PDB file of C-alpha atoms in Angstrom:
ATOM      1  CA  UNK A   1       0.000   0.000   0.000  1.00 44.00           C
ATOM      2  CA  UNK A   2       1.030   3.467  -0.931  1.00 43.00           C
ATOM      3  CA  UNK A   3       1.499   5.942   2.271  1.00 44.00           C
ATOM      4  CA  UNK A   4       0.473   9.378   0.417  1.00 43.00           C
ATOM      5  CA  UNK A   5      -1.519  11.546   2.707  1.00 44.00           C
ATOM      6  CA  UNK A   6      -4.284  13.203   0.929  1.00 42.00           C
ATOM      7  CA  UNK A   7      -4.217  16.441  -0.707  1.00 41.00           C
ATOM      8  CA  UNK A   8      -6.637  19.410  -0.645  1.00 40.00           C
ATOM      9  CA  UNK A   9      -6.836  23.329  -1.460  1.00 42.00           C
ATOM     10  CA  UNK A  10      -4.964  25.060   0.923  1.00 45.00           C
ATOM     11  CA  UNK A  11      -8.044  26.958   1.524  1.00 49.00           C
ATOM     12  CA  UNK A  12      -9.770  23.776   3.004  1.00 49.00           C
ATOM     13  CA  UNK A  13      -7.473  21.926   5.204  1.00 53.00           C
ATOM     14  CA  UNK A  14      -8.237  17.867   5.048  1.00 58.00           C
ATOM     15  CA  UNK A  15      -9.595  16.092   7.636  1.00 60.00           C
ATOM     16  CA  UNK A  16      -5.951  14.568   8.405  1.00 60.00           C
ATOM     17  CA  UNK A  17      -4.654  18.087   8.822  1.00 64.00           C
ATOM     18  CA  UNK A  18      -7.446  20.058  11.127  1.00 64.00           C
ATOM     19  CA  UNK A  19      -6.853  16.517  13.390  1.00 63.00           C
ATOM     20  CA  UNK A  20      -3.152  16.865  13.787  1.00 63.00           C
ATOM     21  CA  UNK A  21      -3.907  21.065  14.353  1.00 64.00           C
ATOM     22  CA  UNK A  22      -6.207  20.011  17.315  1.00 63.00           C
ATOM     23  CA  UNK A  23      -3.851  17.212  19.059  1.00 61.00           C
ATOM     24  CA  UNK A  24      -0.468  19.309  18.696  1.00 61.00           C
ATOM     25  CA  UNK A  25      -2.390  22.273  20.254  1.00 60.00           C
ATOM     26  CA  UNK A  26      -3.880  19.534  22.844  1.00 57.00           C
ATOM     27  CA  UNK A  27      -0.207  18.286  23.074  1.00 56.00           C
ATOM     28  CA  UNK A  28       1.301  21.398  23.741  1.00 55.00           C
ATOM     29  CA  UNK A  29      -1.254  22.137  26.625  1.00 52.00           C
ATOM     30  CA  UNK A  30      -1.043  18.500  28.376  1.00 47.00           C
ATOM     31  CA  UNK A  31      -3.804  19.986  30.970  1.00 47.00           C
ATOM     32  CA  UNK A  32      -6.468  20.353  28.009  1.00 45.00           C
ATOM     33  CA  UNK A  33      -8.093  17.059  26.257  1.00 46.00           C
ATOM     34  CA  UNK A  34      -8.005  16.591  22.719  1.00 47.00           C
ATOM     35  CA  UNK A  35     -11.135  16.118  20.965  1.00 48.00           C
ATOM     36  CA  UNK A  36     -11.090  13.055  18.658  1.00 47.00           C
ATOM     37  CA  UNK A  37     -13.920  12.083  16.313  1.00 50.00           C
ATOM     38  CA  UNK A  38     -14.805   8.981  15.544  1.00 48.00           C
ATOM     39  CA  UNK A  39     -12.306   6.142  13.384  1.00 58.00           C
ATOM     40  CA  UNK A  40      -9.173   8.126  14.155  1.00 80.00           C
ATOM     41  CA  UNK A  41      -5.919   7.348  15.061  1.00 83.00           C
ATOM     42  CA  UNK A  42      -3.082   9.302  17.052  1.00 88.00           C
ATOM     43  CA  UNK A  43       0.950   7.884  17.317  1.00 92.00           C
ATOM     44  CA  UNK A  44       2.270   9.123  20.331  1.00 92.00           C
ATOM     45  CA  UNK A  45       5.165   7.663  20.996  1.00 95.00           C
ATOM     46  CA  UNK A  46       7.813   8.293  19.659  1.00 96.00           C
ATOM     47  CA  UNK A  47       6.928  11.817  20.500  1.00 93.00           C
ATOM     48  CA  UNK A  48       9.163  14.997  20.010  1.00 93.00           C
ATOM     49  CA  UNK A  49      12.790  14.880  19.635  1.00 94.00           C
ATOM     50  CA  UNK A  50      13.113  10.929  20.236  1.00 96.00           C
ATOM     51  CA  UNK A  51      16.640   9.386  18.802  1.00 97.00           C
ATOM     52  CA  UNK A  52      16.627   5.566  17.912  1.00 97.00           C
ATOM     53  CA  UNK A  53      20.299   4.233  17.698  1.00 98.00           C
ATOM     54  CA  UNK A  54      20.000   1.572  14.141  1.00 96.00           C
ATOM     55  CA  UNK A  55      19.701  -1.665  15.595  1.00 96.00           C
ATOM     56  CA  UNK A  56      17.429  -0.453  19.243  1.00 97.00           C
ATOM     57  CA  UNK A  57      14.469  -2.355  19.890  1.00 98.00           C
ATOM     58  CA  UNK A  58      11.854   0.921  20.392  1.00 97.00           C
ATOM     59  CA  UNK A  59       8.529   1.478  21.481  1.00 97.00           C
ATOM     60  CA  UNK A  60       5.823   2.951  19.320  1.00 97.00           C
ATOM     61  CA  UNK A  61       2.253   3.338  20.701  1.00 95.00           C
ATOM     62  CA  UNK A  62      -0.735   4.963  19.638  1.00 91.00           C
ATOM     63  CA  UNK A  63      -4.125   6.366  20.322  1.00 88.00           C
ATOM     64  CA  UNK A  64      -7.225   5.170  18.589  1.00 83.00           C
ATOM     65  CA  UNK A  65     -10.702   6.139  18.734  1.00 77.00           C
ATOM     66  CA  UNK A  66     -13.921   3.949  17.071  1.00 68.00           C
ATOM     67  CA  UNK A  67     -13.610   0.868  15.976  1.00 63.00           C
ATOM     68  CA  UNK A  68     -10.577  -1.200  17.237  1.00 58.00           C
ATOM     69  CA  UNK A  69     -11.151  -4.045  15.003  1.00 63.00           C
ATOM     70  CA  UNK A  70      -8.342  -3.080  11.775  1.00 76.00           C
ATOM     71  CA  UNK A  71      -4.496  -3.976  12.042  1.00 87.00           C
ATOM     72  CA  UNK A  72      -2.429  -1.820  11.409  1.00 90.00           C
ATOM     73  CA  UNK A  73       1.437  -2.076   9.839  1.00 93.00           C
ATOM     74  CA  UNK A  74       4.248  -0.120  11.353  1.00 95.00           C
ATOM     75  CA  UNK A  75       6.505   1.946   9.003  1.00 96.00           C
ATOM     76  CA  UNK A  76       9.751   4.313   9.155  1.00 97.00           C
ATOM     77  CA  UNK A  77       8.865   7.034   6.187  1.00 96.00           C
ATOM     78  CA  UNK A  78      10.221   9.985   4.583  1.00 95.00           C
ATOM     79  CA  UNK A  79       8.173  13.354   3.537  1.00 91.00           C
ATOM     80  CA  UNK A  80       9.129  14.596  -0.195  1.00 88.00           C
ATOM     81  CA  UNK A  81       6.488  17.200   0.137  1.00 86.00           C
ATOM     82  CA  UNK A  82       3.612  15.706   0.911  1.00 85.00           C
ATOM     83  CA  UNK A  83       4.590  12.209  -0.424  1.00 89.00           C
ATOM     84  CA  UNK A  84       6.003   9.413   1.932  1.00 89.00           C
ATOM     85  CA  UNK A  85       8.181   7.157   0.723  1.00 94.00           C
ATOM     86  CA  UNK A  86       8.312   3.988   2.867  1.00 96.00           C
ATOM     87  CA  UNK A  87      11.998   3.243   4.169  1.00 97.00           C
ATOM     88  CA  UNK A  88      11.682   0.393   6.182  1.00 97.00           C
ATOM     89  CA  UNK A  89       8.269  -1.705   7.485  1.00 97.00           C
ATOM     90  CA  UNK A  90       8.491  -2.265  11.109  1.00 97.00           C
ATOM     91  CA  UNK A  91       6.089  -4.389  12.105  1.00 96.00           C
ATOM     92  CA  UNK A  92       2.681  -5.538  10.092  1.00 94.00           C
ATOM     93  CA  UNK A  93      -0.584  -7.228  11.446  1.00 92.00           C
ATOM     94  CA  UNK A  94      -0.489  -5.943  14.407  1.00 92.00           C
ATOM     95  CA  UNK A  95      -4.333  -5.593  16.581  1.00 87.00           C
ATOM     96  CA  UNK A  96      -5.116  -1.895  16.732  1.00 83.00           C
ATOM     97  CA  UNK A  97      -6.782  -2.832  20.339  1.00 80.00           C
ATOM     98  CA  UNK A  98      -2.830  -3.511  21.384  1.00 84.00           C
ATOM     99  CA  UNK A  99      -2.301   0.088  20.743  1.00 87.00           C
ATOM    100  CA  UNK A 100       1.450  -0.096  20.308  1.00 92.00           C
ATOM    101  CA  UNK A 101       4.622  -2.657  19.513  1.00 95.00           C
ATOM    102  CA  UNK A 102       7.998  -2.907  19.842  1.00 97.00           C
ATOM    103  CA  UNK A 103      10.045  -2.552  16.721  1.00 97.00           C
ATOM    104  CA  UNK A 104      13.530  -3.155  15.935  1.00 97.00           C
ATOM    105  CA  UNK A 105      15.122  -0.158  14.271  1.00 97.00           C
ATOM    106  CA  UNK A 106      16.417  -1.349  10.482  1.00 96.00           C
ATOM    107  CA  UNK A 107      19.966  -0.076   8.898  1.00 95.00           C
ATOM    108  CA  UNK A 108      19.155   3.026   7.390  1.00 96.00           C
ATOM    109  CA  UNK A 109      21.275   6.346   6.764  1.00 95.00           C
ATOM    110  CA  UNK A 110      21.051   8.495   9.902  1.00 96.00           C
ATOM    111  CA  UNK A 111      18.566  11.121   9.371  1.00 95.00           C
ATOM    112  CA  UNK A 112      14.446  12.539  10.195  1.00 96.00           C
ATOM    113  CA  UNK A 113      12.035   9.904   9.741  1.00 97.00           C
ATOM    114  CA  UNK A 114       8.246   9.915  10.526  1.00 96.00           C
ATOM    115  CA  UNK A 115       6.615   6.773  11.909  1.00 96.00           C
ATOM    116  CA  UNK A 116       3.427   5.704   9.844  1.00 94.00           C
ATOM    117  CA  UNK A 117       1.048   3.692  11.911  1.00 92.00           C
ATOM    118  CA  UNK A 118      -1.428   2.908   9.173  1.00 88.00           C
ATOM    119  CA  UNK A 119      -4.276   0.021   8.848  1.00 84.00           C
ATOM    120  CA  UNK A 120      -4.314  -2.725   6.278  1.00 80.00           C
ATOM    121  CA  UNK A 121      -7.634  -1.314   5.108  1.00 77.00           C
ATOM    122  CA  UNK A 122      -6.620   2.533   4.550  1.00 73.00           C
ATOM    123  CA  UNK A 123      -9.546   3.525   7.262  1.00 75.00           C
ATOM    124  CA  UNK A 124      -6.727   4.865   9.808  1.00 79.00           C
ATOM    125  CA  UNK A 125      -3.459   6.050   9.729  1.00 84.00           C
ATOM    126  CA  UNK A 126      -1.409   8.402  11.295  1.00 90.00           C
ATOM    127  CA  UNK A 127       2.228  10.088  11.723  1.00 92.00           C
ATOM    128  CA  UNK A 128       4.170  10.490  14.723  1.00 94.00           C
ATOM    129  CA  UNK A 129       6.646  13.587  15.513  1.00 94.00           C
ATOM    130  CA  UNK A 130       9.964  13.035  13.622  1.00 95.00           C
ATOM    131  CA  UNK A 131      12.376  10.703  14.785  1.00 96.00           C
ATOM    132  CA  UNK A 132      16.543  11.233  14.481  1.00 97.00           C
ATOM    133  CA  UNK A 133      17.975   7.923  13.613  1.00 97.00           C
ATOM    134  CA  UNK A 134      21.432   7.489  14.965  1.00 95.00           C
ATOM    135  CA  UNK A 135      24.704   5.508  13.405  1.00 89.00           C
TER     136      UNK A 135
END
């Protein structure tokens, strides 16, 4: 499956974007809740300015809200605009109900990455803050 988050007019954000607008403001004011809607899905670890060493067995967990039913697959991405180009897959088939894994972290050039936590049916997916990989 192709991991290209959708495109609009900038003069109507998407769905994807007012979403991640509400949780970073709700993440940036850890006393206020975040209001979710239904079917959505929210990485939140790894979180800001997390480093995985190549090789580090790492946690990534997420949020969901609505149906728990999907799996999701785990990917390490990389933004060319507002492409992503899958590097690596992490982990695949895993329950959304679990809401997180532990993934080993593959042999790629040190650099930003974004996690994609995205299910096998294309109903949810979601991004987490960037991640530094390490040598």
């Amino acid at each position: 499956m192709s991991a290209t988050p959708s495109s609009t007019s900038s003069s109507t954000p998407s769905p994807l974007k007012s979403l991640a607008r509400r949780v970073l403001r709700g993440l940036n004011r850890p006393a206020v809740a975040v209001l979710l809607e239904s079917e959505n899905l929210l990485v939140h670890t790894p979180g800001p300015g997390t480093v995985w060493p190549r090789g580090s067995r790492q946690a990534v967990a997420w949020y969901v809200v609505g149906p728990a039913g999907d799996v999701v697959d785990i990917e390490l991405v990389t933004m060319n605009g507002s492409q992503a180009r899958t590097e690596a897959v992490l982990a695949t088939g895993v329950q959304t109900h679990h809401t997180g894994a532990t993934v080993t972290v593959p042999d790629l050039d040190p650099g930003r990455y974004l996690v994609l936590v995205t299910s096998t049916s294309g109903v949810l997916d979601a991004y987490s803050q960037p991640v530094t990989l390490t040598a």
